[in-house]
Amino acid sequence: FSSFSEDILRELVEGSRVASFETNEALAYHGADPTHLVVILSGAVSASAPTDGGAHQELGRLEAGGTFGELALMTGDKLAADFVAASRAEALFIPVSLFQTLIVAEPGAAQHISRTIADRFRALLADPSKAAAALRRSEDPYGLKLKGERPEKILVVNCGSSSLKYTFFDTE
């Protein structure tokens, strides 16, 4: 957020909510629809994903300043992990509408998000058991079942030299 103006930061904070979590309390669950970008303000959060046997494979740990939800928000996939407080923690929940209008529109923030996603994939792929747990196939791999905290209607138009194609999405 270092490249954001004071006005954008104020709008981001005012439109978001802060929540506190006790140790072992879940912030978000594997397979949930992405509705927020979450910034860890204090404490630590463990990310884990269920394995085929029903156990959980720890994927990593997020400390203050860490974020989660960016991959799911960018792709439309479900959350790839459970996020559980490893200690008492506070987190800022930034709604998808602010993520889309303020964060993704800022080139520096979009570049940082891309780097974060790439770094996490590199770390996951270095451990095959973590990769298998985290990269389970989504029931919506192409992000066509769009969701947010408010319904949207999206018209996509593809105008070719000899054809016109369109698709309509209703996130409700």
mmCIF file of C-alpha atoms in Angstrom:
data_model
loop_
_atom_site.group_PDB
_atom_site.id
_atom_site.type_symbol
_atom_site.label_atom_id
_atom_site.label_comp_id
_atom_site.label_asym_id
_atom_site.label_seq_id
_atom_site.Cartn_x
_atom_site.Cartn_y
_atom_site.Cartn_z
ATOM 1 C CA PHE A 1 0.000 0.000 0.000
ATOM 2 C CA SER A 2 3.065 2.277 0.022
ATOM 3 C CA SER A 3 2.182 3.803 -3.361
ATOM 4 C CA PHE A 4 -1.366 4.715 -2.273
ATOM 5 C CA SER A 5 -2.340 8.312 -1.563
ATOM 6 C CA GLU A 6 -3.652 9.256 1.894
ATOM 7 C CA ASP A 7 -7.168 9.592 0.423
ATOM 8 C CA ILE A 8 -7.116 6.087 -1.063
ATOM 9 C CA LEU A 9 -5.720 4.611 2.163
ATOM 10 C CA ARG A 10 -8.444 6.344 4.175
ATOM 11 C CA GLU A 11 -11.143 5.033 1.797
ATOM 12 C CA LEU A 12 -9.654 1.544 2.005
ATOM 13 C CA VAL A 13 -9.603 1.508 5.813
ATOM 14 C CA GLU A 14 -13.047 3.121 6.191
ATOM 15 C CA GLY A 15 -14.594 0.574 3.807
ATOM 16 C CA SER A 16 -12.970 -2.407 5.538
ATOM 17 C CA ARG A 17 -13.403 -4.061 8.922
ATOM 18 C CA VAL A 18 -10.963 -5.184 11.596
ATOM 19 C CA ALA A 19 -11.612 -8.458 13.409
ATOM 20 C CA SER A 20 -9.825 -10.158 16.316
ATOM 21 C CA PHE A 21 -9.197 -13.900 16.527
ATOM 22 C CA GLU A 22 -8.093 -16.134 19.380
ATOM 23 C CA THR A 23 -5.588 -18.964 18.929
ATOM 24 C CA ASN A 24 -7.063 -21.800 16.796
ATOM 25 C CA GLU A 25 -9.966 -19.650 15.600
ATOM 26 C CA ALA A 26 -10.569 -19.769 11.836
ATOM 27 C CA LEU A 27 -10.383 -16.606 9.757
ATOM 28 C CA ALA A 28 -11.415 -18.356 6.515
ATOM 29 C CA TYR A 29 -11.985 -21.883 5.228
ATOM 30 C CA HIS A 30 -10.629 -23.917 2.301
ATOM 31 C CA GLY A 31 -13.160 -23.964 -0.531
ATOM 32 C CA ALA A 32 -14.949 -20.766 0.536
ATOM 33 C CA ASP A 33 -15.846 -18.108 -1.993
ATOM 34 C CA PRO A 34 -13.399 -15.215 -1.938
ATOM 35 C CA THR A 35 -15.073 -12.097 -0.547
ATOM 36 C CA HIS A 36 -12.132 -10.208 1.011
ATOM 37 C CA LEU A 37 -8.429 -9.532 0.789
ATOM 38 C CA VAL A 38 -7.219 -10.118 4.338
ATOM 39 C CA VAL A 39 -4.248 -8.277 5.843
ATOM 40 C CA ILE A 40 -2.794 -9.674 9.078
ATOM 41 C CA LEU A 41 -2.356 -6.695 11.421
ATOM 42 C CA SER A 42 -0.918 -8.556 14.413
ATOM 43 C CA GLY A 43 -0.214 -12.101 15.521
ATOM 44 C CA ALA A 44 0.260 -15.088 13.231
ATOM 45 C CA VAL A 45 -2.030 -17.117 10.984
ATOM 46 C CA SER A 46 -1.401 -20.656 9.746
ATOM 47 C CA ALA A 47 -2.454 -21.698 6.238
ATOM 48 C CA SER A 48 -3.276 -25.376 5.705
ATOM 49 C CA ALA A 49 -5.181 -27.505 3.203
ATOM 50 C CA PRO A 50 -6.926 -30.858 3.612
ATOM 51 C CA THR A 51 -5.176 -33.911 2.160
ATOM 52 C CA ASP A 52 -6.794 -36.964 0.603
ATOM 53 C CA GLY A 53 -6.732 -38.736 3.968
ATOM 54 C CA GLY A 54 -8.648 -35.946 5.708
ATOM 55 C CA ALA A 55 -5.641 -34.600 7.634
ATOM 56 C CA HIS A 56 -4.356 -31.076 7.078
ATOM 57 C CA GLN A 57 -1.077 -30.194 5.377
ATOM 58 C CA GLU A 58 0.425 -26.961 6.662
ATOM 59 C CA LEU A 59 1.252 -24.703 3.713
ATOM 60 C CA GLY A 60 2.780 -21.767 5.523
ATOM 61 C CA ARG A 61 2.465 -19.126 8.159
ATOM 62 C CA LEU A 62 1.531 -15.464 7.805
ATOM 63 C CA GLU A 63 2.849 -12.843 10.214
ATOM 64 C CA ALA A 64 1.801 -9.195 10.651
ATOM 65 C CA GLY A 65 1.794 -7.516 7.232
ATOM 66 C CA GLY A 66 1.035 -10.771 5.426
ATOM 67 C CA THR A 67 -2.029 -11.120 3.223
ATOM 68 C CA PHE A 68 -4.271 -13.863 1.894
ATOM 69 C CA GLY A 69 -7.143 -14.099 -0.550
ATOM 70 C CA GLU A 70 -5.426 -12.337 -3.452
ATOM 71 C CA LEU A 71 -5.144 -15.441 -5.651
ATOM 72 C CA ALA A 72 -8.796 -16.386 -5.184
ATOM 73 C CA LEU A 73 -9.918 -12.791 -5.806
ATOM 74 C CA MET A 74 -7.810 -12.530 -8.967
ATOM 75 C CA THR A 75 -8.877 -15.903 -10.444
ATOM 76 C CA GLY A 76 -12.399 -16.376 -9.104
ATOM 77 C CA ASP A 77 -11.359 -19.731 -7.613
ATOM 78 C CA LYS A 78 -12.291 -20.750 -4.093
ATOM 79 C CA LEU A 79 -9.845 -20.222 -1.217
ATOM 80 C CA ALA A 80 -7.073 -22.816 -1.459
ATOM 81 C CA ALA A 81 -6.489 -23.153 2.296
ATOM 82 C CA ASP A 82 -7.885 -22.889 5.788
ATOM 83 C CA PHE A 83 -6.529 -19.825 7.592
ATOM 84 C CA VAL A 84 -6.420 -20.296 11.364
ATOM 85 C CA ALA A 85 -4.969 -18.021 14.032
ATOM 86 C CA ALA A 86 -1.708 -19.557 15.294
ATOM 87 C CA SER A 87 -1.734 -16.963 18.090
ATOM 88 C CA ARG A 88 -4.061 -14.136 19.048
ATOM 89 C CA ALA A 89 -4.395 -12.131 15.823
ATOM 90 C CA GLU A 90 -6.081 -9.093 14.319
ATOM 91 C CA ALA A 91 -6.879 -8.847 10.631
ATOM 92 C CA LEU A 92 -8.185 -6.201 8.234
ATOM 93 C CA PHE A 93 -10.857 -7.568 5.864
ATOM 94 C CA ILE A 94 -10.937 -5.523 2.634
ATOM 95 C CA PRO A 95 -14.134 -6.285 0.653
ATOM 96 C CA VAL A 96 -13.881 -7.475 -2.937
ATOM 97 C CA SER A 97 -15.458 -4.230 -4.222
ATOM 98 C CA LEU A 98 -12.609 -2.149 -2.744
ATOM 99 C CA PHE A 99 -10.058 -4.732 -3.869
ATOM 100 C CA GLN A 100 -11.341 -4.433 -7.438
ATOM 101 C CA THR A 101 -11.735 -0.655 -7.546
ATOM 102 C CA LEU A 102 -8.788 0.569 -5.459
ATOM 103 C CA ILE A 103 -6.134 -2.123 -5.253
ATOM 104 C CA VAL A 104 -6.172 -3.817 -8.664
ATOM 105 C CA ALA A 105 -6.417 -0.396 -10.349
ATOM 106 C CA GLU A 106 -3.116 0.693 -8.739
ATOM 107 C CA PRO A 107 -0.194 -0.565 -10.901
ATOM 108 C CA GLY A 108 2.228 -0.899 -7.970
ATOM 109 C CA ALA A 109 -0.290 -2.885 -5.928
ATOM 110 C CA ALA A 110 -1.172 -5.168 -8.852
ATOM 111 C CA GLN A 111 2.538 -5.840 -9.409
ATOM 112 C CA HIS A 112 3.036 -6.615 -5.704
ATOM 113 C CA ILE A 113 0.063 -9.003 -5.721
ATOM 114 C CA SER A 114 1.461 -10.774 -8.780
ATOM 115 C CA ARG A 115 4.851 -11.161 -7.059
ATOM 116 C CA THR A 116 3.197 -12.467 -3.880
ATOM 117 C CA ILE A 117 1.231 -15.076 -5.854
ATOM 118 C CA ALA A 118 4.349 -16.142 -7.809
ATOM 119 C CA ASP A 119 6.445 -16.414 -4.631
ATOM 120 C CA ARG A 120 3.800 -18.559 -2.959
ATOM 121 C CA PHE A 121 3.578 -20.867 -5.962
ATOM 122 C CA ARG A 122 7.362 -21.294 -6.020
ATOM 123 C CA ALA A 123 7.349 -22.173 -2.318
ATOM 124 C CA LEU A 124 4.476 -24.646 -2.786
ATOM 125 C CA LEU A 125 6.031 -26.344 -5.796
ATOM 126 C CA ALA A 126 9.250 -26.900 -3.831
ATOM 127 C CA ASP A 127 7.323 -29.351 -1.603
ATOM 128 C CA PRO A 128 5.185 -31.864 -3.558
ATOM 129 C CA SER A 129 2.930 -32.680 -0.588
ATOM 130 C CA LYS A 130 2.116 -28.997 -0.061
ATOM 131 C CA ALA A 131 1.531 -28.522 -3.791
ATOM 132 C CA ALA A 132 -0.867 -31.485 -3.932
ATOM 133 C CA ALA A 133 -2.883 -30.153 -0.998
ATOM 134 C CA ALA A 134 -3.003 -26.543 -2.190
ATOM 135 C CA LEU A 135 -3.592 -27.106 -5.897
ATOM 136 C CA ARG A 136 -6.710 -29.245 -5.736
ATOM 137 C CA ARG A 137 -8.983 -28.618 -8.683
ATOM 138 C CA SER A 138 -11.709 -26.069 -8.140
ATOM 139 C CA GLU A 139 -15.251 -26.826 -9.254
ATOM 140 C CA ASP A 140 -14.993 -23.470 -11.096
ATOM 141 C CA PRO A 141 -11.444 -23.491 -12.562
ATOM 142 C CA TYR A 142 -12.094 -20.604 -14.943
ATOM 143 C CA GLY A 143 -13.758 -18.289 -12.423
ATOM 144 C CA LEU A 144 -17.079 -18.142 -14.237
ATOM 145 C CA LYS A 145 -19.126 -18.330 -11.029
ATOM 146 C CA LEU A 146 -18.273 -14.808 -9.972
ATOM 147 C CA LYS A 147 -19.292 -13.738 -6.460
ATOM 148 C CA GLY A 148 -18.986 -10.629 -4.352
ATOM 149 C CA GLU A 149 -20.698 -8.985 -1.432
ATOM 150 C CA ARG A 150 -22.956 -7.122 -3.846
ATOM 151 C CA PRO A 151 -24.501 -8.534 -7.054
ATOM 152 C CA GLU A 152 -23.070 -7.325 -10.361
ATOM 153 C CA LYS A 153 -24.131 -7.754 -13.979
ATOM 154 C CA ILE A 154 -21.283 -7.999 -16.506
ATOM 155 C CA LEU A 155 -21.594 -7.910 -20.290
ATOM 156 C CA VAL A 156 -18.540 -9.105 -22.236
ATOM 157 C CA VAL A 157 -18.478 -8.198 -25.932
ATOM 158 C CA ASN A 158 -15.984 -9.597 -28.462
ATOM 159 C CA CYS A 159 -16.122 -7.617 -31.703
ATOM 160 C CA GLY A 160 -14.227 -9.297 -34.521
ATOM 161 C CA SER A 161 -13.878 -8.098 -38.099
ATOM 162 C CA SER A 162 -16.667 -10.412 -39.232
ATOM 163 C CA SER A 163 -18.462 -11.433 -36.049
ATOM 164 C CA LEU A 164 -19.897 -10.240 -32.774
ATOM 165 C CA LYS A 165 -19.949 -12.521 -29.723
ATOM 166 C CA TYR A 166 -21.200 -11.755 -26.247
ATOM 167 C CA THR A 167 -21.643 -13.330 -22.846
ATOM 168 C CA PHE A 168 -23.634 -12.047 -19.892
ATOM 169 C CA PHE A 169 -22.686 -12.844 -16.275
ATOM 170 C CA ASP A 170 -24.962 -12.209 -13.308
ATOM 171 C CA THR A 171 -23.016 -12.674 -10.054
ATOM 172 C CA GLU A 172 -26.224 -12.977 -8.065
#
